[in-house]
mmCIF file with all atom_site columns, C-alpha atoms in Angstrom:
data_model
loop_
_atom_site.group_PDB
_atom_site.id
_atom_site.type_symbol
_atom_site.label_atom_id
_atom_site.label_alt_id
_atom_site.label_comp_id
_atom_site.label_asym_id
_atom_site.label_entity_id
_atom_site.label_seq_id
_atom_site.pdbx_PDB_ins_code
_atom_site.Cartn_x
_atom_site.Cartn_y
_atom_site.Cartn_z
_atom_site.occupancy
_atom_site.B_iso_or_equiv
_atom_site.pdbx_formal_charge
_atom_site.auth_seq_id
_atom_site.auth_comp_id
_atom_site.auth_asym_id
_atom_site.auth_atom_id
_atom_site.pdbx_PDB_model_num
ATOM 1   C CA . ASP A 1 1   ? -78.381  28.580 -2.542  1.00 0.00 ? 1   ASP A CA 1
ATOM 2   C CA . SER A 1 2   ? -80.267  25.354 -3.541  1.00 0.00 ? 2   SER A CA 1
ATOM 3   C CA . GLY A 1 3   ? -78.566  23.639 -0.004  1.00 0.00 ? 3   GLY A CA 1
ATOM 4   C CA . VAL A 1 4   ? -76.766  21.239 -2.559  1.00 0.00 ? 4   VAL A CA 1
ATOM 5   C CA . THR A 1 5   ? -72.604  21.592 -2.542  1.00 0.00 ? 5   THR A CA 1
ATOM 6   C CA . GLN A 1 6   ? -70.463  20.138 -5.023  1.00 0.00 ? 6   GLN A CA 1
ATOM 7   C CA . THR A 1 7   ? -66.847  20.147 -4.881  1.00 0.00 ? 7   THR A CA 1
ATOM 8   C CA . PRO A 1 8   ? -64.369  21.009 -6.375  1.00 0.00 ? 8   PRO A CA 1
ATOM 9   C CA . LYS A 1 9   ? -65.910  23.881 -8.735  1.00 0.00 ? 9   LYS A CA 1
ATOM 10  C CA . HIS A 1 10  ? -63.312  23.252 -11.323 1.00 0.00 ? 10  HIS A CA 1
ATOM 11  C CA . LEU A 1 11  ? -61.178  20.614 -12.541 1.00 0.00 ? 11  LEU A CA 1
ATOM 12  C CA . ILE A 1 12  ? -58.172  20.500 -14.847 1.00 0.00 ? 12  ILE A CA 1
ATOM 13  C CA . THR A 1 13  ? -56.851  16.893 -16.075 1.00 0.00 ? 13  THR A CA 1
ATOM 14  C CA . ALA A 1 14  ? -55.276  14.940 -18.657 1.00 0.00 ? 14  ALA A CA 1
ATOM 15  C CA . THR A 1 15  ? -56.499  12.233 -21.169 1.00 0.00 ? 15  THR A CA 1
ATOM 16  C CA . GLY A 1 16  ? -56.417  8.947  -19.347 1.00 0.00 ? 16  GLY A CA 1
ATOM 17  C CA . GLN A 1 17  ? -56.580  10.357 -15.907 1.00 0.00 ? 17  GLN A CA 1
ATOM 18  C CA . ARG A 1 18  ? -59.186  9.351  -13.218 1.00 0.00 ? 18  ARG A CA 1
ATOM 19  C CA . VAL A 1 19  ? -61.067  12.050 -11.032 1.00 0.00 ? 19  VAL A CA 1
ATOM 20  C CA . THR A 1 20  ? -63.699  11.782 -8.468  1.00 0.00 ? 20  THR A CA 1
ATOM 21  C CA . LEU A 1 21  ? -66.605  14.610 -7.935  1.00 0.00 ? 21  LEU A CA 1
ATOM 22  C CA . ARG A 1 22  ? -68.552  14.917 -4.829  1.00 0.00 ? 22  ARG A CA 1
ATOM 23  C CA . CYS A 1 23  ? -71.910  16.067 -3.918  1.00 0.00 ? 23  CYS A CA 1
ATOM 24  C CA . SER A 1 24  ? -73.392  16.364 -0.727  1.00 0.00 ? 24  SER A CA 1
ATOM 25  C CA . PRO A 1 25  ? -77.280  16.796 -0.910  1.00 0.00 ? 25  PRO A CA 1
ATOM 26  C CA . ARG A 1 26  ? -79.419  18.773 0.871   1.00 0.00 ? 26  ARG A CA 1
ATOM 27  C CA . SER A 1 27  ? -80.382  18.060 4.192   1.00 0.00 ? 27  SER A CA 1
ATOM 28  C CA . GLY A 1 28  ? -82.889  15.568 4.311   1.00 0.00 ? 28  GLY A CA 1
ATOM 29  C CA . ASP A 1 29  ? -83.374  14.747 1.190   1.00 0.00 ? 29  ASP A CA 1
ATOM 30  C CA . LEU A 1 30  ? -82.462  11.219 0.500   1.00 0.00 ? 30  LEU A CA 1
ATOM 31  C CA . SER A 1 31  ? -82.045  10.853 -3.634  1.00 0.00 ? 31  SER A CA 1
ATOM 32  C CA . VAL A 1 32  ? -79.184  12.075 -5.602  1.00 0.00 ? 32  VAL A CA 1
ATOM 33  C CA . TYR A 1 33  ? -78.822  12.445 -9.306  1.00 0.00 ? 33  TYR A CA 1
ATOM 34  C CA . TRP A 1 34  ? -76.266  12.980 -11.453 1.00 0.00 ? 34  TRP A CA 1
ATOM 35  C CA . TYR A 1 35  ? -76.238  14.855 -15.121 1.00 0.00 ? 35  TYR A CA 1
ATOM 36  C CA . GLN A 1 36  ? -73.916  15.900 -17.363 1.00 0.00 ? 36  GLN A CA 1
ATOM 37  C CA . GLN A 1 37  ? -73.986  18.889 -19.313 1.00 0.00 ? 37  GLN A CA 1
ATOM 38  C CA . SER A 1 38  ? -72.577  19.883 -22.601 1.00 0.00 ? 38  SER A CA 1
ATOM 39  C CA . LEU A 1 39  ? -73.189  22.661 -25.383 1.00 0.00 ? 39  LEU A CA 1
ATOM 40  C CA . ASP A 1 40  ? -74.654  19.789 -27.755 1.00 0.00 ? 40  ASP A CA 1
ATOM 41  C CA . GLN A 1 41  ? -76.185  17.262 -25.699 1.00 0.00 ? 41  GLN A CA 1
ATOM 42  C CA . GLY A 1 42  ? -78.158  19.555 -23.145 1.00 0.00 ? 42  GLY A CA 1
ATOM 43  C CA . LEU A 1 43  ? -78.721  17.913 -19.717 1.00 0.00 ? 43  LEU A CA 1
ATOM 44  C CA . GLN A 1 44  ? -77.894  14.383 -19.739 1.00 0.00 ? 44  GLN A CA 1
ATOM 45  C CA . PHE A 1 45  ? -79.149  11.874 -16.677 1.00 0.00 ? 45  PHE A CA 1
ATOM 46  C CA . LEU A 1 46  ? -76.410  9.738  -15.265 1.00 0.00 ? 46  LEU A CA 1
ATOM 47  C CA . ILE A 1 47  ? -77.515  7.995  -12.617 1.00 0.00 ? 47  ILE A CA 1
ATOM 48  C CA . GLN A 1 48  ? -79.462  8.075  -9.401  1.00 0.00 ? 48  GLN A CA 1
ATOM 49  C CA . TYR A 1 49  ? -79.103  6.981  -5.925  1.00 0.00 ? 49  TYR A CA 1
ATOM 50  C CA . TYR A 1 50  ? -81.925  6.797  -3.096  1.00 0.00 ? 50  TYR A CA 1
ATOM 51  C CA . ASN A 1 51  ? -80.595  6.275  0.530   1.00 0.00 ? 51  ASN A CA 1
ATOM 52  C CA . GLY A 1 52  ? -77.810  4.569  -0.481  1.00 0.00 ? 52  GLY A CA 1
ATOM 53  C CA . GLU A 1 53  ? -78.793  2.302  -3.699  1.00 0.00 ? 53  GLU A CA 1
ATOM 54  C CA . GLU A 1 54  ? -78.888  2.641  -7.277  1.00 0.00 ? 54  GLU A CA 1
ATOM 55  C CA . ARG A 1 55  ? -82.014  3.290  -8.325  1.00 0.00 ? 55  ARG A CA 1
ATOM 56  C CA . ALA A 1 56  ? -81.711  4.203  -12.309 1.00 0.00 ? 56  ALA A CA 1
ATOM 57  C CA . LYS A 1 57  ? -79.025  4.426  -14.845 1.00 0.00 ? 57  LYS A CA 1
ATOM 58  C CA . GLY A 1 58  ? -79.060  6.934  -17.766 1.00 0.00 ? 58  GLY A CA 1
ATOM 59  C CA . ASN A 1 59  ? -76.488  7.482  -20.242 1.00 0.00 ? 59  ASN A CA 1
ATOM 60  C CA . ILE A 1 60  ? -73.408  6.628  -18.363 1.00 0.00 ? 60  ILE A CA 1
ATOM 61  C CA . LEU A 1 61  ? -70.586  5.078  -19.803 1.00 0.00 ? 61  LEU A CA 1
ATOM 62  C CA . GLU A 1 62  ? -68.979  2.067  -17.812 1.00 0.00 ? 62  GLU A CA 1
ATOM 63  C CA . ARG A 1 63  ? -65.757  4.200  -17.337 1.00 0.00 ? 63  ARG A CA 1
ATOM 64  C CA . PHE A 1 64  ? -67.872  6.343  -14.920 1.00 0.00 ? 64  PHE A CA 1
ATOM 65  C CA . SER A 1 65  ? -69.301  4.782  -11.319 1.00 0.00 ? 65  SER A CA 1
ATOM 66  C CA . ALA A 1 66  ? -71.108  6.523  -8.753  1.00 0.00 ? 66  ALA A CA 1
ATOM 67  C CA . GLN A 1 67  ? -71.896  5.568  -5.392  1.00 0.00 ? 67  GLN A CA 1
ATOM 68  C CA . GLN A 1 68  ? -74.064  7.106  -2.527  1.00 0.00 ? 68  GLN A CA 1
ATOM 69  C CA . PHE A 1 69  ? -72.382  6.539  1.188   1.00 0.00 ? 69  PHE A CA 1
ATOM 70  C CA . PRO A 1 70  ? -74.486  5.835  4.478   1.00 0.00 ? 70  PRO A CA 1
ATOM 71  C CA . ASP A 1 71  ? -74.154  9.907  5.245   1.00 0.00 ? 71  ASP A CA 1
ATOM 72  C CA . LEU A 1 72  ? -75.711  10.281 1.927   1.00 0.00 ? 72  LEU A CA 1
ATOM 73  C CA . HIS A 1 73  ? -73.225  12.093 0.197   1.00 0.00 ? 73  HIS A CA 1
ATOM 74  C CA . SER A 1 74  ? -72.182  10.802 -3.466  1.00 0.00 ? 74  SER A CA 1
ATOM 75  C CA . GLU A 1 75  ? -69.101  10.745 -5.601  1.00 0.00 ? 75  GLU A CA 1
ATOM 76  C CA . LEU A 1 76  ? -68.752  10.257 -9.342  1.00 0.00 ? 76  LEU A CA 1
ATOM 77  C CA . ASN A 1 77  ? -65.859  8.579  -10.079 1.00 0.00 ? 77  ASN A CA 1
ATOM 78  C CA . LEU A 1 78  ? -64.609  9.399  -14.023 1.00 0.00 ? 78  LEU A CA 1
ATOM 79  C CA . SER A 1 79  ? -61.650  7.064  -15.231 1.00 0.00 ? 79  SER A CA 1
ATOM 80  C CA . SER A 1 80  ? -59.603  6.954  -18.338 1.00 0.00 ? 80  SER A CA 1
ATOM 81  C CA . LEU A 1 81  ? -60.702  10.222 -19.363 1.00 0.00 ? 81  LEU A CA 1
ATOM 82  C CA . GLU A 1 82  ? -61.045  11.495 -22.918 1.00 0.00 ? 82  GLU A CA 1
ATOM 83  C CA . LEU A 1 83  ? -61.412  14.885 -24.220 1.00 0.00 ? 83  LEU A CA 1
ATOM 84  C CA . GLY A 1 84  ? -65.097  14.426 -25.096 1.00 0.00 ? 84  GLY A CA 1
ATOM 85  C CA . ASP A 1 85  ? -65.646  14.031 -20.829 1.00 0.00 ? 85  ASP A CA 1
ATOM 86  C CA . SER A 1 86  ? -65.012  17.800 -20.666 1.00 0.00 ? 86  SER A CA 1
ATOM 87  C CA . ALA A 1 87  ? -68.477  19.016 -19.752 1.00 0.00 ? 87  ALA A CA 1
ATOM 88  C CA . LEU A 1 88  ? -70.051  20.399 -16.586 1.00 0.00 ? 88  LEU A CA 1
ATOM 89  C CA . TYR A 1 89  ? -71.315  17.523 -13.995 1.00 0.00 ? 89  TYR A CA 1
ATOM 90  C CA . PHE A 1 90  ? -74.456  18.397 -11.936 1.00 0.00 ? 90  PHE A CA 1
ATOM 91  C CA . CYS A 1 91  ? -75.322  16.691 -8.785  1.00 0.00 ? 91  CYS A CA 1
ATOM 92  C CA . ALA A 1 92  ? -79.020  17.074 -7.272  1.00 0.00 ? 92  ALA A CA 1
ATOM 93  C CA . SER A 1 93  ? -81.258  16.102 -5.002  1.00 0.00 ? 93  SER A CA 1
ATOM 94  C CA . SER A 1 94  ? -84.714  15.391 -4.148  1.00 0.00 ? 94  SER A CA 1
ATOM 95  C CA . VAL A 1 95  ? -86.749  14.410 -1.014  1.00 0.00 ? 95  VAL A CA 1
ATOM 96  C CA . ASP A 1 96  ? -88.232  11.363 -2.468  1.00 0.00 ? 96  ASP A CA 1
ATOM 97  C CA . LEU A 1 97  ? -88.196  9.626  -5.941  1.00 0.00 ? 97  LEU A CA 1
ATOM 98  C CA . ARG A 1 98  ? -91.268  10.892 -7.122  1.00 0.00 ? 98  ARG A CA 1
ATOM 99  C CA . ASN A 1 99  ? -92.670  14.262 -7.754  1.00 0.00 ? 99  ASN A CA 1
ATOM 100 C CA . SER A 1 100 ? -90.755  16.138 -5.477  1.00 0.00 ? 100 SER A CA 1
ATOM 101 C CA . PRO A 1 101 ? -88.628  19.076 -6.730  1.00 0.00 ? 101 PRO A CA 1
ATOM 102 C CA . LEU A 1 102 ? -84.786  18.596 -7.741  1.00 0.00 ? 102 LEU A CA 1
ATOM 103 C CA . HIS A 1 103 ? -82.365  21.128 -6.245  1.00 0.00 ? 103 HIS A CA 1
ATOM 104 C CA . PHE A 1 104 ? -79.104  21.306 -8.240  1.00 0.00 ? 104 PHE A CA 1
ATOM 105 C CA . GLY A 1 105 ? -75.661  22.070 -7.192  1.00 0.00 ? 105 GLY A CA 1
ATOM 106 C CA . ASN A 1 106 ? -73.693  24.924 -8.954  1.00 0.00 ? 106 ASN A CA 1
ATOM 107 C CA . GLY A 1 107 ? -71.477  21.678 -10.984 1.00 0.00 ? 107 GLY A CA 1
ATOM 108 C CA . THR A 1 108 ? -68.188  21.028 -11.465 1.00 0.00 ? 108 THR A CA 1
ATOM 109 C CA . ARG A 1 109 ? -66.367  22.089 -14.441 1.00 0.00 ? 109 ARG A CA 1
ATOM 110 C CA . LEU A 1 110 ? -64.344  19.625 -16.136 1.00 0.00 ? 110 LEU A CA 1
ATOM 111 C CA . THR A 1 111 ? -61.988  19.941 -18.475 1.00 0.00 ? 111 THR A CA 1
ATOM 112 C CA . VAL A 1 112 ? -59.853  17.165 -19.775 1.00 0.00 ? 112 VAL A CA 1
ATOM 113 C CA . THR A 1 113 ? -56.947  18.188 -21.664 1.00 0.00 ? 113 THR A CA 1
ATOM 114 C CA . GLN B 2 1   ? -83.418  9.226  -29.134 1.00 0.00 ? 1   GLN B CA 1
ATOM 115 C CA . GLN B 2 2   ? -84.043  12.712 -27.853 1.00 0.00 ? 2   GLN B CA 1
ATOM 116 C CA . GLN B 2 3   ? -87.803  12.157 -25.999 1.00 0.00 ? 3   GLN B CA 1
ATOM 117 C CA . VAL B 2 4   ? -88.241  15.710 -25.305 1.00 0.00 ? 4   VAL B CA 1
ATOM 118 C CA . LYS B 2 5   ? -87.559  18.586 -27.761 1.00 0.00 ? 5   LYS B CA 1
ATOM 119 C CA . GLN B 2 6   ? -87.198  22.015 -27.663 1.00 0.00 ? 6   GLN B CA 1
ATOM 120 C CA . SER B 2 7   ? -87.657  25.205 -29.408 1.00 0.00 ? 7   SER B CA 1
ATOM 121 C CA . PRO B 2 8   ? -86.099  27.645 -30.180 1.00 0.00 ? 8   PRO B CA 1
ATOM 122 C CA . GLN B 2 9   ? -82.693  27.342 -28.905 1.00 0.00 ? 9   GLN B CA 1
ATOM 123 C CA . SER B 2 10  ? -82.124  31.045 -28.576 1.00 0.00 ? 10  SER B CA 1
ATOM 124 C CA . LEU B 2 11  ? -84.879  33.626 -28.051 1.00 0.00 ? 11  LEU B CA 1
ATOM 125 C CA . ILE B 2 12  ? -84.246  38.042 -27.777 1.00 0.00 ? 12  ILE B CA 1
ATOM 126 C CA . VAL B 2 13  ? -87.544  39.724 -26.292 1.00 0.00 ? 13  VAL B CA 1
ATOM 127 C CA . GLN B 2 14  ? -87.977  43.426 -25.887 1.00 0.00 ? 14  GLN B CA 1
ATOM 128 C CA . LYS B 2 15  ? -88.405  44.157 -21.921 1.00 0.00 ? 15  LYS B CA 1
ATOM 129 C CA . GLY B 2 16  ? -92.178  44.074 -21.323 1.00 0.00 ? 16  GLY B CA 1
ATOM 130 C CA . GLY B 2 17  ? -93.082  41.741 -24.152 1.00 0.00 ? 17  GLY B CA 1
ATOM 131 C CA . ILE B 2 18  ? -94.047  37.837 -24.023 1.00 0.00 ? 18  ILE B CA 1
ATOM 132 C CA . SER B 2 19  ? -91.385  35.340 -24.358 1.00 0.00 ? 19  SER B CA 1
ATOM 133 C CA . ILE B 2 20  ? -92.771  31.531 -25.550 1.00 0.00 ? 20  ILE B CA 1
ATOM 134 C CA . ILE B 2 21  ? -91.036  28.419 -25.129 1.00 0.00 ? 21  ILE B CA 1
ATOM 135 C CA . ASN B 2 22  ? -92.043  25.333 -26.675 1.00 0.00 ? 22  ASN B CA 1
ATOM 136 C CA . CYS B 2 23  ? -91.415  21.592 -25.895 1.00 0.00 ? 23  CYS B CA 1
ATOM 137 C CA . ALA B 2 24  ? -93.066  18.405 -27.404 1.00 0.00 ? 24  ALA B CA 1
ATOM 138 C CA . TYR B 2 25  ? -92.447  14.988 -26.264 1.00 0.00 ? 25  TYR B CA 1
ATOM 139 C CA . GLU B 2 26  ? -92.924  11.393 -27.226 1.00 0.00 ? 26  GLU B CA 1
ATOM 140 C CA . ASN B 2 27  ? -93.676  9.303  -24.291 1.00 0.00 ? 27  ASN B CA 1
ATOM 141 C CA . THR B 2 28  ? -97.245  9.160  -23.254 1.00 0.00 ? 28  THR B CA 1
ATOM 142 C CA . ALA B 2 29  ? -96.106  7.850  -20.279 1.00 0.00 ? 29  ALA B CA 1
ATOM 143 C CA . PHE B 2 30  ? -94.584  11.182 -19.072 1.00 0.00 ? 30  PHE B CA 1
ATOM 144 C CA . ASP B 2 31  ? -97.009  12.484 -15.964 1.00 0.00 ? 31  ASP B CA 1
ATOM 145 C CA . TYR B 2 32  ? -94.716  15.496 -14.739 1.00 0.00 ? 32  TYR B CA 1
ATOM 146 C CA . PHE B 2 33  ? -93.815  18.597 -16.717 1.00 0.00 ? 33  PHE B CA 1
ATOM 147 C CA . PRO B 2 34  ? -90.994  20.702 -14.810 1.00 0.00 ? 34  PRO B CA 1
ATOM 148 C CA . TRP B 2 35  ? -89.866  24.014 -16.283 1.00 0.00 ? 35  TRP B CA 1
ATOM 149 C CA . TYR B 2 36  ? -85.734  24.787 -15.068 1.00 0.00 ? 36  TYR B CA 1
ATOM 150 C CA . GLN B 2 37  ? -84.231  28.475 -15.050 1.00 0.00 ? 37  GLN B CA 1
ATOM 151 C CA . GLN B 2 38  ? -80.417  28.487 -15.301 1.00 0.00 ? 38  GLN B CA 1
ATOM 152 C CA . PHE B 2 39  ? -77.886  31.532 -14.892 1.00 0.00 ? 39  PHE B CA 1
ATOM 153 C CA . PRO B 2 40  ? -74.595  31.204 -16.287 1.00 0.00 ? 40  PRO B CA 1
ATOM 154 C CA . GLY B 2 41  ? -72.188  29.679 -13.280 1.00 0.00 ? 41  GLY B CA 1
ATOM 155 C CA . LYS B 2 42  ? -75.236  28.149 -11.544 1.00 0.00 ? 42  LYS B CA 1
ATOM 156 C CA . GLY B 2 43  ? -77.327  25.046 -11.582 1.00 0.00 ? 43  GLY B CA 1
ATOM 157 C CA . PRO B 2 44  ? -80.578  24.507 -13.176 1.00 0.00 ? 44  PRO B CA 1
ATOM 158 C CA . ALA B 2 45  ? -83.531  25.533 -10.661 1.00 0.00 ? 45  ALA B CA 1
ATOM 159 C CA . LEU B 2 46  ? -87.262  24.541 -10.730 1.00 0.00 ? 46  LEU B CA 1
ATOM 160 C CA . LEU B 2 47  ? -89.196  27.328 -11.861 1.00 0.00 ? 47  LEU B CA 1
ATOM 161 C CA . ILE B 2 48  ? -92.725  25.959 -12.398 1.00 0.00 ? 48  ILE B CA 1
ATOM 162 C CA . ALA B 2 49  ? -94.182  22.527 -12.929 1.00 0.00 ? 49  ALA B CA 1
ATOM 163 C CA . ILE B 2 50  ? -97.355  21.197 -14.295 1.00 0.00 ? 50  ILE B CA 1
ATOM 164 C CA . ARG B 2 51  ? -99.090  17.594 -14.637 1.00 0.00 ? 51  ARG B CA 1
ATOM 165 C CA . PRO B 2 52  ? -101.297 16.439 -17.046 1.00 0.00 ? 52  PRO B CA 1
ATOM 166 C CA . ASP B 2 53  ? -104.015 16.803 -16.054 1.00 0.00 ? 53  ASP B CA 1
ATOM 167 C CA . VAL B 2 54  ? -104.293 20.470 -15.819 1.00 0.00 ? 54  VAL B CA 1
ATOM 168 C CA . SER B 2 55  ? -104.355 22.469 -18.944 1.00 0.00 ? 55  SER B CA 1
ATOM 169 C CA . GLU B 2 56  ? -102.378 25.543 -17.049 1.00 0.00 ? 56  GLU B CA 1
ATOM 170 C CA . LYS B 2 57  ? -101.013 26.708 -14.276 1.00 0.00 ? 57  LYS B CA 1
ATOM 171 C CA . LYS B 2 58  ? -99.880  30.300 -13.487 1.00 0.00 ? 58  LYS B CA 1
ATOM 172 C CA . GLU B 2 59  ? -97.461  31.641 -10.927 1.00 0.00 ? 59  GLU B CA 1
ATOM 173 C CA . GLY B 2 60  ? -96.759  34.869 -10.982 1.00 0.00 ? 60  GLY B CA 1
ATOM 174 C CA . ARG B 2 61  ? -95.527  36.309 -14.719 1.00 0.00 ? 61  ARG B CA 1
ATOM 175 C CA . PHE B 2 62  ? -95.003  32.637 -15.501 1.00 0.00 ? 62  PHE B CA 1
ATOM 176 C CA . THR B 2 63  ? -97.649  30.241 -17.212 1.00 0.00 ? 63  THR B CA 1
ATOM 177 C CA . ILE B 2 64  ? -97.267  26.931 -18.308 1.00 0.00 ? 64  ILE B CA 1
ATOM 178 C CA . SER B 2 65  ? -99.717  25.760 -21.051 1.00 0.00 ? 65  SER B CA 1
ATOM 179 C CA . PHE B 2 66  ? -100.448 21.852 -21.455 1.00 0.00 ? 66  PHE B CA 1
ATOM 180 C CA . ASN B 2 67  ? -101.945 20.569 -24.504 1.00 0.00 ? 67  ASN B CA 1
ATOM 181 C CA . LYS B 2 68  ? -102.091 16.545 -23.522 1.00 0.00 ? 68  LYS B CA 1
ATOM 182 C CA . SER B 2 69  ? -103.283 15.430 -27.277 1.00 0.00 ? 69  SER B CA 1
ATOM 183 C CA . ALA B 2 70  ? -100.589 17.230 -28.836 1.00 0.00 ? 70  ALA B CA 1
ATOM 184 C CA . LYS B 2 71  ? -98.044  16.356 -26.769 1.00 0.00 ? 71  LYS B CA 1
ATOM 185 C CA . GLN B 2 72  ? -96.848  19.704 -26.034 1.00 0.00 ? 72  GLN B CA 1
ATOM 186 C CA . PHE B 2 73  ? -96.424  22.221 -23.393 1.00 0.00 ? 73  PHE B CA 1
ATOM 187 C CA . SER B 2 74  ? -94.968  25.514 -23.227 1.00 0.00 ? 74  SER B CA 1
ATOM 188 C CA . LEU B 2 75  ? -93.921  28.724 -21.031 1.00 0.00 ? 75  LEU B CA 1
ATOM 189 C CA . HIS B 2 76  ? -94.994  31.685 -21.373 1.00 0.00 ? 76  HIS B CA 1
ATOM 190 C CA . ILE B 2 77  ? -92.943  34.685 -19.591 1.00 0.00 ? 77  ILE B CA 1
ATOM 191 C CA . MET B 2 78  ? -95.496  37.655 -19.508 1.00 0.00 ? 78  MET B CA 1
ATOM 192 C CA . ASP B 2 79  ? -93.457  41.411 -19.093 1.00 0.00 ? 79  ASP B CA 1
ATOM 193 C CA . SER B 2 80  ? -90.285  39.677 -19.583 1.00 0.00 ? 80  SER B CA 1
ATOM 194 C CA . GLN B 2 81  ? -87.924  41.563 -17.800 1.00 0.00 ? 81  GLN B CA 1
ATOM 195 C CA . PRO B 2 82  ? -83.665  41.863 -18.147 1.00 0.00 ? 82  PRO B CA 1
ATOM 196 C CA . GLY B 2 83  ? -83.456  39.757 -14.987 1.00 0.00 ? 83  GLY B CA 1
ATOM 197 C CA . ASP B 2 84  ? -85.282  36.943 -16.397 1.00 0.00 ? 84  ASP B CA 1
ATOM 198 C CA . SER B 2 85  ? -82.134  36.459 -19.089 1.00 0.00 ? 85  SER B CA 1
ATOM 199 C CA . ALA B 2 86  ? -81.502  33.113 -18.610 1.00 0.00 ? 86  ALA B CA 1
ATOM 200 C CA . THR B 2 87  ? -81.491  29.364 -19.744 1.00 0.00 ? 87  THR B CA 1
ATOM 201 C CA . TYR B 2 88  ? -84.829  27.912 -19.999 1.00 0.00 ? 88  TYR B CA 1
ATOM 202 C CA . PHE B 2 89  ? -84.673  23.786 -19.883 1.00 0.00 ? 89  PHE B CA 1
ATOM 203 C CA . CYS B 2 90  ? -88.461  21.714 -19.832 1.00 0.00 ? 90  CYS B CA 1
ATOM 204 C CA . ALA B 2 91  ? -88.331  18.490 -18.587 1.00 0.00 ? 91  ALA B CA 1
ATOM 205 C CA . ALA B 2 92  ? -90.293  15.501 -18.035 1.00 0.00 ? 92  ALA B CA 1
ATOM 206 C CA . SER B 2 93  ? -90.665  12.474 -16.287 1.00 0.00 ? 93  SER B CA 1
ATOM 207 C CA . SER B 2 94  ? -92.622  9.233  -15.204 1.00 0.00 ? 94  SER B CA 1
ATOM 208 C CA . GLY B 2 95  ? -93.892  7.693  -12.330 1.00 0.00 ? 95  GLY B CA 1
ATOM 209 C CA . ALA B 2 96  ? -94.547  10.899 -10.302 1.00 0.00 ? 96  ALA B CA 1
ATOM 210 C CA . TYR B 2 97  ? -98.316  10.259 -9.740  1.00 0.00 ? 97  TYR B CA 1
ATOM 211 C CA . SER B 2 98  ? -98.681  6.513  -11.092 1.00 0.00 ? 98  SER B CA 1
ATOM 212 C CA . GLY B 2 99  ? -96.276  5.175  -8.970  1.00 0.00 ? 99  GLY B CA 1
ATOM 213 C CA . ALA B 2 100 ? -94.915  3.145  -11.897 1.00 0.00 ? 100 ALA B CA 1
ATOM 214 C CA . GLY B 2 101 ? -92.016  4.598  -13.826 1.00 0.00 ? 101 GLY B CA 1
ATOM 215 C CA . SER B 2 102 ? -88.417  5.722  -14.327 1.00 0.00 ? 102 SER B CA 1
ATOM 216 C CA . TYR B 2 103 ? -88.662  9.226  -11.979 1.00 0.00 ? 103 TYR B CA 1
ATOM 217 C CA . GLN B 2 104 ? -85.787  10.620 -13.300 1.00 0.00 ? 104 GLN B CA 1
ATOM 218 C CA . LEU B 2 105 ? -85.895  13.641 -15.344 1.00 0.00 ? 105 LEU B CA 1
ATOM 219 C CA . THR B 2 106 ? -85.249  14.025 -19.400 1.00 0.00 ? 106 THR B CA 1
ATOM 220 C CA . PHE B 2 107 ? -84.714  17.233 -20.371 1.00 0.00 ? 107 PHE B CA 1
ATOM 221 C CA . GLY B 2 108 ? -84.983  19.520 -23.125 1.00 0.00 ? 108 GLY B CA 1
ATOM 222 C CA . LYS B 2 109 ? -82.046  21.160 -25.034 1.00 0.00 ? 109 LYS B CA 1
ATOM 223 C CA . GLY B 2 110 ? -82.306  24.580 -23.551 1.00 0.00 ? 110 GLY B CA 1
ATOM 224 C CA . THR B 2 111 ? -83.272  27.838 -24.580 1.00 0.00 ? 111 THR B CA 1
ATOM 225 C CA . LYS B 2 112 ? -81.169  30.874 -24.508 1.00 0.00 ? 112 LYS B CA 1
ATOM 226 C CA . LEU B 2 113 ? -83.577  33.961 -23.481 1.00 0.00 ? 113 LEU B CA 1
ATOM 227 C CA . SER B 2 114 ? -82.124  37.127 -23.773 1.00 0.00 ? 114 SER B CA 1
ATOM 228 C CA . VAL B 2 115 ? -84.263  40.045 -22.535 1.00 0.00 ? 115 VAL B CA 1
ATOM 229 C CA . ILE B 2 116 ? -83.068  43.570 -23.850 1.00 0.00 ? 116 ILE B CA 1
ATOM 230 C CA . PRO B 2 117 ? -84.203  46.666 -22.663 1.00 0.00 ? 117 PRO B CA 1
#
């Protein structure tokens, strides 16, 4: 068990809808990362927060947004969903920004129909 | 732009054999090279990592070999076991030791390893 909790485990929704994925980092970890995993693209970095502040953006669509709250949990909001957004979304956390290991949750599987 | 290229996509190895997965990178600013192991239904988990001033790092049956001049690194799994069957990802990031960089990991596309009895 990595200590990172992601909810829900599965999510099925229709195109055009909006969903929120939630992540609770390991106790003591200040940095939260979101990754998207699809079969053809592998693990794609979306966005990173550190102690409530956005620190880095990767290949995140404008329809997607995230935030990290004062209690350090994070939410990833996906709107105007398209079929191509169907993927596994992983949250990871680390103690700090540098070479500390990333600890991944077990992911949220999003299916857009 | 794929900054970390991983091969092969899939690998089948007999129990007791050696599994070898290779990665190549382009960004010379990368200074942290971890390998992650992912089982079905689970998130990736850190297996072993290396920094570029070391040519080899061994932890149990797992060894990373690093060639800075060729910009390549590889994972060797000795005495492969059926329990090693998983997807393996190499990754790289910059700034881990220099303090200047993006820090976030860039992953390879993964290698699905199957170890048959």
